DNA sequence: TACAATGATTGTGT
DNA sequence: ACACAATCATTGTA
């Protein structure tokens, strides 16, 4: 407004000084001769300018009519050239005030995040990559959780779709508005001088306005993604019980390694693969299992029996097969001497026999490990059938003999060093994770 | 709906 | 880095 007023005053001044404007310019058509004095002319020009300035306040029809009248006015070219001249002079200040927009760091951050999340990236690959990255970030790290994250990905792609449609809408609105304004300016350029630079500047302003809206969109999209991530990838919220099969496999391992239920990294991986869960899930499971078992052994007795019996059958087969394969006459009844003792000398001997008889140390170790794991089960079953007193009572037949006085497995492993050879190099089911 | 079971997280100790 | 213990939050069930 300040600029406009200034221009108006300047215009009046120039018109006066240069005598380039002649005659009155009131809407009733002016008289053709140079009859007016200075004051009259000034008054006329003032009227015209006032009309121009107030044109926006009038109704559309009215304004259109006035515009047309002004356009047809014989003084129009003269007035136009004066306006051009003034504009030329004042244009510098406008141009000087204009600055090239620097890249907004916040916008860049949002862009990067959206790209990383696969919202603004390429269509398909981005999403899964983001899901995988998110999975890795959440501590999973395995590729097995793709099924788990399908829901997450579905939601993510929903967000992505909304984001893109909104973005498109904004872009469309921006373009529409820009062309509208440009048309308007072009139209107005017939009545007032508008340089291409000015149009450009106006377009820039519009774009900036729209990009700020776009930034809001990006921000809210980022927020939505973050919420989604916390909802879906915080597994505590989205806990799924493992499949029956998986639980069975884990329990089988647990109860067949009751003396030392600490699967090695390799064993964990193996179990994870078998159960279609992650290694950390296996670790969690064993952590929970150990603690819960230890806390309430009585409660797990039945389960223990079940799995022990289950694996005992396998053990018998495995032992028989191993014995047959090795054509040895080793005893097939592993704990004939087991009277509830913690140490299982036979199992150790068996391993030793296997290894000494078998030239292939790796194979020997494997057989040994298998045998050892089955021996745990066998011992358990035998103890059970042999009648056990309460598990918590000191010297019971089936007691957590593998647990030390402190209730820890680790210390108990020391006296049962005879079983440690089963975890020799190359042992697949080695429990020596420490 | 209350309760148990269960997978995951957090804090602590080694 | 790992294990343990406590705890949380969800799921399954009677």
Short mmCIF file of C-alpha atoms (C1' of nucleotides) in Angstrom, two decimals:
data_model
loop_
_atom_site.label_atom_id
_atom_site.label_comp_id
_atom_site.label_asym_id
_atom_site.label_seq_id
_atom_site.Cartn_x
_atom_site.Cartn_y
_atom_site.Cartn_z
CA UNK A 1 0.00 0.00 0.00
CA UNK A 2 2.81 2.29 0.83
CA UNK A 3 4.33 1.64 -2.53
CA UNK A 4 1.07 2.23 -4.27
CA UNK A 5 0.54 5.56 -2.58
CA UNK A 6 4.04 6.57 -3.45
CA UNK A 7 3.51 5.60 -7.05
CA UNK A 8 0.29 7.51 -7.18
CA UNK A 9 1.93 10.62 -5.89
CA UNK A 10 4.86 10.23 -8.19
CA UNK A 11 2.61 9.65 -11.10
CA UNK A 12 0.66 12.76 -10.37
CA UNK A 13 3.87 14.69 -10.09
CA UNK A 14 5.33 13.38 -13.33
CA UNK A 15 2.15 13.96 -15.15
CA UNK A 16 2.14 17.50 -13.98
CA UNK A 17 5.74 18.20 -14.70
CA UNK A 18 5.97 16.54 -18.07
CA UNK A 19 2.69 17.81 -19.45
CA UNK A 20 2.36 14.50 -21.11
CA UNK A 21 -1.16 14.10 -19.93
CA UNK A 22 -3.66 16.36 -21.43
CA UNK A 23 -7.26 17.04 -20.82
CA UNK A 24 -9.68 15.78 -18.23
CA UNK A 25 -10.31 12.15 -17.67
CA UNK A 26 -13.55 11.94 -15.87
CA UNK A 27 -15.75 9.15 -16.91
CA UNK A 28 -18.12 11.31 -18.83
CA UNK A 29 -16.03 11.54 -22.02
CA UNK A 30 -13.59 14.40 -21.88
CA UNK A 31 -13.81 17.38 -24.08
CA UNK A 32 -11.39 17.39 -26.92
CA UNK A 33 -9.58 20.68 -26.40
CA UNK A 34 -6.86 21.78 -24.02
CA UNK A 35 -9.08 23.92 -21.98
CA UNK A 36 -8.35 22.78 -18.45
CA UNK A 37 -5.96 24.55 -16.15
CA UNK A 38 -3.39 22.78 -13.97
CA UNK A 39 -5.69 22.21 -11.02
CA UNK A 40 -8.38 20.75 -13.22
CA UNK A 41 -6.01 18.33 -14.86
CA UNK A 42 -4.64 17.31 -11.54
CA UNK A 43 -8.13 16.69 -10.38
CA UNK A 44 -8.89 14.57 -13.45
CA UNK A 45 -5.83 12.44 -13.08
CA UNK A 46 -6.54 12.01 -9.45
CA UNK A 47 -9.98 10.79 -10.32
CA UNK A 48 -8.70 8.28 -12.79
CA UNK A 49 -6.14 6.96 -10.40
CA UNK A 50 -8.74 6.74 -7.73
CA UNK A 51 -10.89 4.69 -10.04
CA UNK A 52 -8.03 2.37 -10.78
CA UNK A 53 -7.22 1.97 -7.13
CA UNK A 54 -10.78 1.28 -6.13
CA UNK A 55 -11.52 -1.04 -8.98
CA UNK A 56 -11.06 -4.05 -6.77
CA UNK A 57 -13.65 -2.81 -4.33
CA UNK A 58 -16.37 -2.77 -6.90
CA UNK A 59 -18.61 -5.50 -8.11
CA UNK A 60 -17.38 -7.63 -10.95
CA UNK A 61 -19.69 -6.23 -13.57
CA UNK A 62 -19.11 -2.72 -12.47
CA UNK A 63 -15.39 -3.19 -12.45
CA UNK A 64 -15.47 -4.85 -15.82
CA UNK A 65 -17.38 -1.97 -17.26
CA UNK A 66 -15.04 0.58 -15.74
CA UNK A 67 -12.03 -1.38 -16.87
CA UNK A 68 -13.34 -1.49 -20.35
CA UNK A 69 -14.02 2.25 -20.26
CA UNK A 70 -10.53 2.92 -19.01
CA UNK A 71 -8.99 0.66 -21.59
CA UNK A 72 -10.80 2.50 -24.32
CA UNK A 73 -9.98 5.86 -23.00
CA UNK A 74 -7.89 7.90 -25.32
CA UNK A 75 -5.54 8.80 -22.54
CA UNK A 76 -4.82 5.20 -21.75
CA UNK A 77 -1.61 4.79 -23.76
CA UNK A 78 -0.16 7.90 -22.26
CA UNK A 79 -1.04 6.88 -18.76
CA UNK A 80 0.31 3.43 -19.41
CA UNK A 81 3.66 4.73 -20.59
CA UNK A 82 3.93 6.90 -17.52
CA UNK A 83 3.18 3.94 -15.31
CA UNK A 84 5.84 1.98 -17.16
CA UNK A 85 8.33 4.72 -16.58
CA UNK A 86 7.61 4.87 -12.89
CA UNK A 87 7.68 1.16 -12.58
CA UNK A 88 11.04 1.09 -14.27
CA UNK A 89 12.36 3.45 -11.66
CA UNK A 90 10.91 1.68 -8.68
CA UNK A 91 11.54 -1.77 -10.02
CA UNK A 92 15.08 -1.80 -8.69
CA UNK A 93 13.98 -1.73 -5.12
CA UNK A 94 11.64 -4.64 -5.70
CA UNK A 95 14.31 -6.64 -7.40
CA UNK A 96 16.80 -5.83 -4.68
CA UNK A 97 14.48 -7.02 -1.98
CA UNK A 98 14.04 -10.33 -3.74
CA UNK A 99 16.25 -13.14 -2.54
CA UNK A 100 16.92 -16.61 -3.80
CA UNK A 101 15.35 -19.13 -1.44
CA UNK A 102 17.93 -21.15 0.46
CA UNK A 103 17.26 -24.87 0.90
CA UNK A 104 15.28 -25.32 4.07
CA UNK A 105 17.13 -27.72 6.40
CA UNK A 106 13.93 -28.85 8.05
CA UNK A 107 12.33 -29.62 4.74
CA UNK A 108 15.42 -31.54 3.74
CA UNK A 109 15.23 -33.51 6.94
CA UNK A 110 11.62 -34.37 6.34
CA UNK A 111 12.39 -35.34 2.76
CA UNK A 112 15.20 -37.58 3.88
CA UNK A 113 13.05 -39.25 6.46
CA UNK A 114 10.21 -39.85 4.05
CA UNK A 115 12.69 -41.26 1.61
CA UNK A 116 14.21 -43.49 4.25
CA UNK A 117 10.78 -44.70 5.33
CA UNK A 118 9.96 -45.49 1.74
CA UNK A 119 7.07 -43.07 1.62
CA UNK A 120 8.44 -40.74 -0.98
CA UNK A 121 10.86 -43.13 -2.62
CA UNK A 122 10.40 -45.53 -5.54
CA UNK A 123 7.18 -47.52 -5.55
CA UNK A 124 7.75 -51.08 -4.37
CA UNK A 125 11.30 -51.60 -3.20
CA UNK A 126 11.28 -48.62 -0.92
CA UNK A 127 8.53 -49.91 1.29
CA UNK A 128 10.02 -53.28 2.00
CA UNK A 129 13.45 -51.78 2.42
CA UNK A 130 12.06 -49.42 4.98
CA UNK A 131 10.29 -52.25 6.74
CA UNK A 132 13.47 -54.25 6.82
CA UNK A 133 15.39 -51.27 8.10
CA UNK A 134 12.78 -50.69 10.73
CA UNK A 135 12.89 -54.32 11.70
CA UNK A 136 16.64 -54.13 12.04
CA UNK A 137 16.29 -51.00 14.12
CA UNK A 138 13.80 -52.63 16.42
CA UNK A 139 16.34 -55.28 17.29
CA UNK A 140 15.11 -58.14 15.18
CA UNK A 141 17.76 -58.20 12.56
CA UNK A 142 16.52 -61.32 10.89
CA UNK A 143 14.79 -61.66 7.60
CA UNK A 144 12.17 -63.96 9.05
CA UNK A 145 9.86 -61.24 10.19
CA UNK A 146 8.60 -60.27 6.76
CA UNK A 147 5.28 -61.89 7.52
CA UNK A 148 5.09 -60.10 10.81
CA UNK A 149 5.58 -56.82 9.06
CA UNK A 150 3.17 -57.34 6.21
CA UNK A 151 0.53 -55.53 8.20
CA UNK A 152 2.96 -52.76 8.91
CA UNK A 153 3.81 -52.51 5.27
CA UNK A 154 0.17 -52.44 4.32
CA UNK A 155 -0.39 -49.51 6.64
CA UNK A 156 2.75 -47.84 5.42
CA UNK A 157 1.66 -48.09 1.85
CA UNK A 158 -1.68 -46.67 2.91
CA UNK A 159 0.09 -43.68 4.36
CA UNK A 160 2.19 -43.52 1.27
CA UNK A 161 -0.88 -43.48 -0.92
CA UNK A 162 -2.54 -40.75 1.11
CA UNK A 163 0.65 -38.77 1.04
CA UNK A 164 0.92 -39.02 -2.71
CA UNK A 165 -2.69 -38.16 -3.41
CA UNK A 166 -2.45 -35.19 -1.08
CA UNK A 167 0.79 -34.13 -2.67
CA UNK A 168 -0.77 -34.41 -6.06
CA UNK A 169 -3.73 -32.38 -4.90
CA UNK A 170 -1.45 -29.70 -3.59
CA UNK A 171 0.55 -29.66 -6.77
CA UNK A 172 -2.56 -29.43 -8.83
CA UNK A 173 -3.94 -26.65 -6.68
CA UNK A 174 -0.63 -24.87 -6.87
CA UNK A 175 -0.54 -25.12 -10.63
CA UNK A 176 -4.12 -24.05 -10.97
CA UNK A 177 -3.61 -21.12 -8.70
CA UNK A 178 -0.41 -20.15 -10.45
CA UNK A 179 -1.98 -20.19 -13.88
CA UNK A 180 -4.93 -18.33 -12.52
CA UNK A 181 -2.75 -15.62 -11.08
CA UNK A 182 -0.66 -15.51 -14.22
CA UNK A 183 -3.72 -15.09 -16.35
CA UNK A 184 -4.93 -12.41 -14.05
CA UNK A 185 -1.62 -10.62 -14.22
CA UNK A 186 -1.53 -10.94 -17.98
CA UNK A 187 -5.00 -9.57 -18.11
CA UNK A 188 -4.02 -6.73 -15.82
CA UNK A 189 -0.91 -6.09 -17.78
CA UNK A 190 -3.18 -4.45 -20.33
CA UNK A 191 -4.10 -1.79 -17.83
CA UNK A 192 -0.95 -1.62 -15.78
CA UNK A 193 2.62 -2.47 -16.57
CA UNK A 194 3.62 -5.88 -15.29
CA UNK A 195 7.07 -7.14 -16.13
CA UNK A 196 7.77 -10.84 -16.64
CA UNK A 197 10.09 -10.59 -13.67
CA UNK A 198 7.20 -9.53 -11.55
CA UNK A 199 5.09 -12.45 -12.70
CA UNK A 200 7.99 -14.70 -11.92
CA UNK A 201 8.25 -13.22 -8.49
CA UNK A 202 4.58 -13.71 -7.90
CA UNK A 203 4.86 -17.33 -9.01
CA UNK A 204 7.72 -17.73 -6.59
CA UNK A 205 5.63 -16.36 -3.75
CA UNK A 206 2.80 -18.72 -4.59
CA UNK A 207 5.16 -21.65 -4.76
CA UNK A 208 6.64 -20.77 -1.43
CA UNK A 209 3.21 -20.59 0.11
CA UNK A 210 2.29 -23.94 -1.30
CA UNK A 211 5.57 -25.52 -0.33
CA UNK A 212 4.96 -24.47 3.25
CA UNK A 213 1.66 -26.32 3.05
CA UNK A 214 3.56 -29.20 1.53
CA UNK A 215 5.93 -29.13 4.43
CA UNK A 216 3.02 -29.46 6.80
CA UNK A 217 1.86 -32.45 4.83
CA UNK A 218 5.29 -33.98 5.01
CA UNK A 219 5.50 -33.30 8.69
CA UNK A 220 2.19 -34.93 9.45
CA UNK A 221 3.11 -37.86 7.22
CA UNK A 222 6.33 -38.29 9.16
CA UNK A 223 4.39 -38.21 12.37
CA UNK A 224 1.98 -40.81 11.06
CA UNK A 225 4.88 -43.05 10.08
CA UNK A 226 6.45 -42.65 13.50
CA UNK A 227 3.20 -43.55 15.20
CA UNK A 228 2.79 -46.51 12.90
CA UNK A 229 6.27 -47.67 13.68
CA UNK A 230 5.82 -47.40 17.39
CA UNK A 231 2.49 -49.19 17.13
CA UNK A 232 3.59 -52.00 14.90
CA UNK A 233 7.23 -52.46 15.57
CA UNK A 234 7.00 -52.16 19.28
CA UNK A 235 6.40 -55.86 19.55
CA UNK A 236 5.16 -55.50 23.07
CA UNK A 237 2.05 -53.91 21.66
CA UNK A 238 1.73 -56.32 18.80
CA UNK A 239 2.64 -59.54 20.52
CA UNK A 240 1.88 -62.71 18.68
CA UNK A 241 2.13 -66.06 20.30
CA UNK A 242 4.48 -68.36 18.53
CA UNK A 243 3.00 -71.17 16.54
CA UNK A 244 2.38 -74.46 18.32
CA UNK A 245 5.06 -76.01 16.21
CA UNK A 246 7.58 -73.40 17.15
CA UNK A 247 6.81 -73.73 20.84
CA UNK A 248 7.15 -77.45 20.52
CA UNK A 249 10.55 -77.20 18.90
CA UNK A 250 11.75 -74.78 21.52
CA UNK A 251 10.39 -76.85 24.37
CA UNK A 252 11.93 -79.97 22.93
CA UNK A 253 15.28 -78.30 22.86
CA UNK A 254 14.82 -76.85 26.31
CA UNK A 255 13.88 -80.09 28.00
CA UNK A 256 16.42 -82.13 26.17
CA UNK A 257 19.09 -79.70 27.29
CA UNK A 258 17.75 -79.26 30.75
CA UNK A 259 21.17 -79.63 32.26
CA UNK A 260 22.36 -76.64 30.37
CA UNK A 261 19.59 -74.88 28.49
CA UNK A 262 21.80 -72.28 26.89
CA UNK A 263 21.75 -72.71 23.16
CA UNK A 264 24.80 -71.48 21.37
CA UNK A 265 24.58 -68.85 18.70
CA UNK A 266 24.52 -71.55 16.05
CA UNK A 267 21.84 -73.50 17.87
CA UNK A 268 19.81 -70.34 18.27
CA UNK A 269 20.06 -69.67 14.59
CA UNK A 270 19.04 -73.20 13.83
CA UNK A 271 16.08 -72.96 16.16
CA UNK A 272 15.15 -69.57 14.80
CA UNK A 273 15.13 -70.98 11.31
CA UNK A 274 13.08 -73.98 12.34
CA UNK A 275 10.56 -71.88 14.22
CA UNK A 276 10.40 -69.05 11.73
CA UNK A 277 11.29 -66.53 14.39
CA UNK A 278 14.29 -64.34 14.99
CA UNK A 279 17.39 -65.24 16.92
CA UNK A 280 16.58 -62.62 19.52
CA UNK A 281 13.15 -64.13 19.89
CA UNK A 282 14.80 -67.45 20.55
CA UNK A 283 16.99 -65.77 23.14
CA UNK A 284 13.98 -64.13 24.71
CA UNK A 285 12.14 -67.39 24.77
CA UNK A 286 14.97 -69.21 26.49
CA UNK A 287 15.43 -66.36 28.90
CA UNK A 288 11.79 -66.44 29.85
CA UNK A 289 11.69 -70.20 29.91
CA UNK A 290 14.68 -70.58 32.17
CA UNK A 291 13.44 -68.05 34.64
CA UNK A 292 9.90 -69.34 34.68
CA UNK A 293 10.96 -72.92 34.89
CA UNK A 294 13.28 -72.18 37.74
CA UNK A 295 10.66 -70.17 39.54
CA UNK A 296 8.05 -72.84 39.46
CA UNK A 297 9.47 -76.19 38.57
CA UNK A 298 6.41 -78.00 39.83
CA UNK A 299 4.25 -76.25 37.35
CA UNK A 300 6.45 -77.34 34.49
CA UNK A 301 6.76 -80.91 35.61
CA UNK A 302 4.03 -82.19 33.41
CA UNK A 303 5.37 -80.36 30.44
CA UNK A 304 8.83 -81.60 31.19
CA UNK A 305 7.60 -85.18 31.34
CA UNK A 306 5.79 -84.79 28.09
CA UNK A 307 8.77 -83.51 26.21
CA UNK A 308 11.14 -85.84 27.92
CA UNK A 309 9.04 -88.78 26.88
CA UNK A 310 8.81 -87.39 23.42
CA UNK A 311 12.50 -86.96 23.00
CA UNK A 312 13.19 -90.19 24.75
CA UNK A 313 11.64 -92.04 21.88
CA UNK A 314 13.84 -90.16 19.50
CA UNK A 315 16.75 -90.81 21.77
CA UNK A 316 16.23 -94.49 21.67
CA UNK A 317 16.10 -94.37 17.93
CA UNK A 318 19.04 -92.08 17.65
CA UNK A 319 21.15 -94.07 20.01
CA UNK A 320 20.22 -97.28 18.31
CA UNK A 321 20.98 -95.80 14.95
CA UNK A 322 24.24 -94.36 16.15
CA UNK A 323 25.24 -97.60 17.69
CA UNK A 324 24.29 -99.49 14.61
CA UNK A 325 26.11 -97.07 12.38
CA UNK A 326 29.20 -97.34 14.44
CA UNK A 327 28.82 -101.06 14.92
CA UNK A 328 29.74 -100.76 18.53
CA UNK A 329 28.54 -102.67 21.50
CA UNK A 330 28.16 -99.64 23.66
CA UNK A 331 25.41 -99.87 26.21
CA UNK A 332 22.13 -98.62 24.88
CA UNK A 333 20.69 -98.05 28.28
CA UNK A 334 22.35 -94.83 29.07
CA UNK A 335 21.87 -94.39 32.74
CA UNK A 336 21.81 -97.77 34.20
CA UNK A 337 23.72 -96.37 37.06
CA UNK A 338 21.61 -93.31 37.41
CA UNK A 339 20.25 -93.13 40.87
CA UNK A 340 19.39 -89.52 40.79
CA UNK A 341 23.00 -88.54 40.72
CA UNK A 342 23.80 -85.31 39.07
CA UNK A 343 26.72 -86.54 37.07
CA UNK A 344 26.10 -88.85 34.25
CA UNK A 345 29.32 -90.73 33.79
CA UNK A 346 27.80 -93.01 31.25
CA UNK A 347 26.85 -90.27 28.98
CA UNK A 348 30.35 -88.98 29.05
CA UNK A 349 31.74 -92.40 28.43
CA UNK A 350 29.39 -92.89 25.62
CA UNK A 351 30.65 -89.80 24.01
CA UNK A 352 34.20 -90.80 24.57
CA UNK A 353 33.52 -94.16 23.06
CA UNK A 354 31.88 -92.65 20.09
CA UNK A 355 34.69 -90.29 19.51
CA UNK A 356 37.40 -92.81 19.98
CA UNK A 357 35.66 -95.27 17.76
CA UNK A 358 34.84 -92.80 15.14
CA UNK A 359 37.68 -91.44 13.16
CA UNK A 360 35.71 -88.44 12.03
CA UNK A 361 35.81 -86.16 14.99
CA UNK A 362 33.09 -83.87 13.69
CA UNK A 363 30.67 -86.68 13.19
CA UNK A 364 31.64 -88.05 16.53
CA UNK A 365 30.96 -84.78 18.18
CA UNK A 366 27.61 -84.62 16.54
CA UNK A 367 26.59 -88.03 17.63
CA UNK A 368 27.89 -87.26 21.06
CA UNK A 369 25.89 -84.09 21.26
CA UNK A 370 22.78 -85.83 20.13
CA UNK A 371 23.23 -88.59 22.56
CA UNK A 372 23.87 -86.17 25.35
CA UNK A 373 20.75 -84.21 24.62
CA UNK A 374 18.69 -87.35 24.51
CA UNK A 375 20.28 -88.65 27.65
CA UNK A 376 18.85 -85.71 29.50
CA UNK A 377 15.43 -86.73 28.39
CA UNK A 378 15.93 -90.37 29.10
CA UNK A 379 17.23 -89.67 32.50
CA UNK A 380 14.28 -87.47 33.12
CA UNK A 381 11.77 -90.09 32.09
CA UNK A 382 13.49 -92.81 34.00
CA UNK A 383 13.62 -90.67 37.05
CA UNK A 384 10.01 -89.85 36.67
CA UNK A 385 8.89 -93.41 36.31
CA UNK A 386 11.09 -94.34 39.16
CA UNK A 387 8.98 -92.17 41.36
CA UNK A 388 10.07 -88.76 42.37
CA UNK A 389 9.55 -86.79 45.44
CA UNK A 390 8.77 -83.13 45.22
CA UNK A 391 11.14 -81.39 42.92
CA UNK A 392 12.05 -78.77 45.45
CA UNK A 393 12.93 -81.22 48.13
CA UNK A 394 16.66 -81.66 48.40
CA UNK A 395 17.65 -85.02 46.94
CA UNK A 396 14.74 -85.91 44.80
CA UNK A 397 15.14 -88.22 41.90
CA UNK A 398 13.88 -85.68 39.51
CA UNK A 399 14.93 -82.42 40.82
CA UNK A 400 16.52 -79.51 39.15
CA UNK A 401 19.76 -81.23 39.81
CA UNK A 402 21.26 -79.18 37.09
CA UNK A 403 20.44 -76.15 39.14
CA UNK A 404 22.86 -75.24 41.82
CA UNK A 405 22.00 -74.12 45.27
CA UNK A 406 21.62 -70.58 44.04
CA UNK A 407 19.20 -71.74 41.44
CA UNK A 408 21.61 -71.14 38.64
CA UNK A 409 22.46 -73.44 35.81
CA UNK A 410 25.90 -72.13 35.28
CA UNK A 411 27.51 -73.34 38.44
CA UNK A 412 25.92 -76.73 38.08
CA UNK A 413 27.71 -77.18 34.82
CA UNK A 414 31.03 -77.43 36.59
CA UNK A 415 30.54 -80.79 38.30
CA UNK A 416 28.98 -82.18 35.19
CA UNK A 417 32.14 -81.54 33.31
CA UNK A 418 31.84 -85.03 31.97
CA UNK A 419 29.10 -83.78 29.76
CA UNK A 420 31.15 -80.92 28.49
CA UNK A 421 32.98 -82.97 25.88
CA UNK A 422 29.69 -83.14 24.05
CA UNK A 423 30.21 -79.54 23.26
CA UNK A 424 33.43 -80.06 21.48
CA UNK A 425 34.42 -78.12 18.40
CA UNK A 426 31.98 -78.50 15.60
CA UNK A 427 29.13 -79.47 17.84
CA UNK A 428 25.98 -78.29 16.22
CA UNK A 429 23.87 -78.24 19.32
CA UNK A 430 26.53 -76.86 21.54
CA UNK A 431 25.19 -75.05 24.56
CA UNK A 432 28.35 -73.28 25.45
CA UNK A 433 27.24 -69.83 24.64
CA UNK A 434 29.48 -68.47 27.36
"C1'" DT B 1 -14.42 -60.09 32.34
"C1'" DA B 2 -10.93 -61.89 35.29
"C1'" DC B 3 -7.11 -64.42 35.09
"C1'" DA B 4 -3.28 -67.13 33.33
"C1'" DA B 5 0.02 -67.54 29.74
"C1'" DT B 6 3.40 -65.50 27.10
"C1'" DG B 7 6.53 -62.61 24.27
"C1'" DA B 8 9.07 -58.44 24.88
"C1'" DT B 9 11.39 -54.75 27.40
"C1'" DT B 10 14.04 -52.70 31.05
"C1'" DG B 11 17.33 -52.38 34.72
"C1'" DT B 12 21.10 -54.53 36.93
"C1'" DG B 13 25.05 -57.37 37.61
"C1'" DT B 14 28.99 -59.84 35.83
"C1'" DA C 1 27.60 -59.03 25.43
"C1'" DC C 2 24.93 -61.92 28.02
"C1'" DA C 3 21.95 -63.66 31.78
"C1'" DC C 4 18.73 -62.80 35.22
"C1'" DA C 5 14.77 -60.75 37.45
"C1'" DA C 6 11.02 -57.83 37.39
"C1'" DT C 7 7.71 -55.91 34.82
"C1'" DC C 8 4.74 -54.59 30.94
"C1'" DA C 9 1.34 -55.42 27.46
"C1'" DT C 10 -1.04 -58.41 24.78
"C1'" DT C 11 -3.36 -62.81 23.83
"C1'" DG C 12 -6.06 -66.78 24.98
"C1'" DT C 13 -9.46 -68.94 27.79
"C1'" DA C 14 -12.81 -70.36 31.25
#
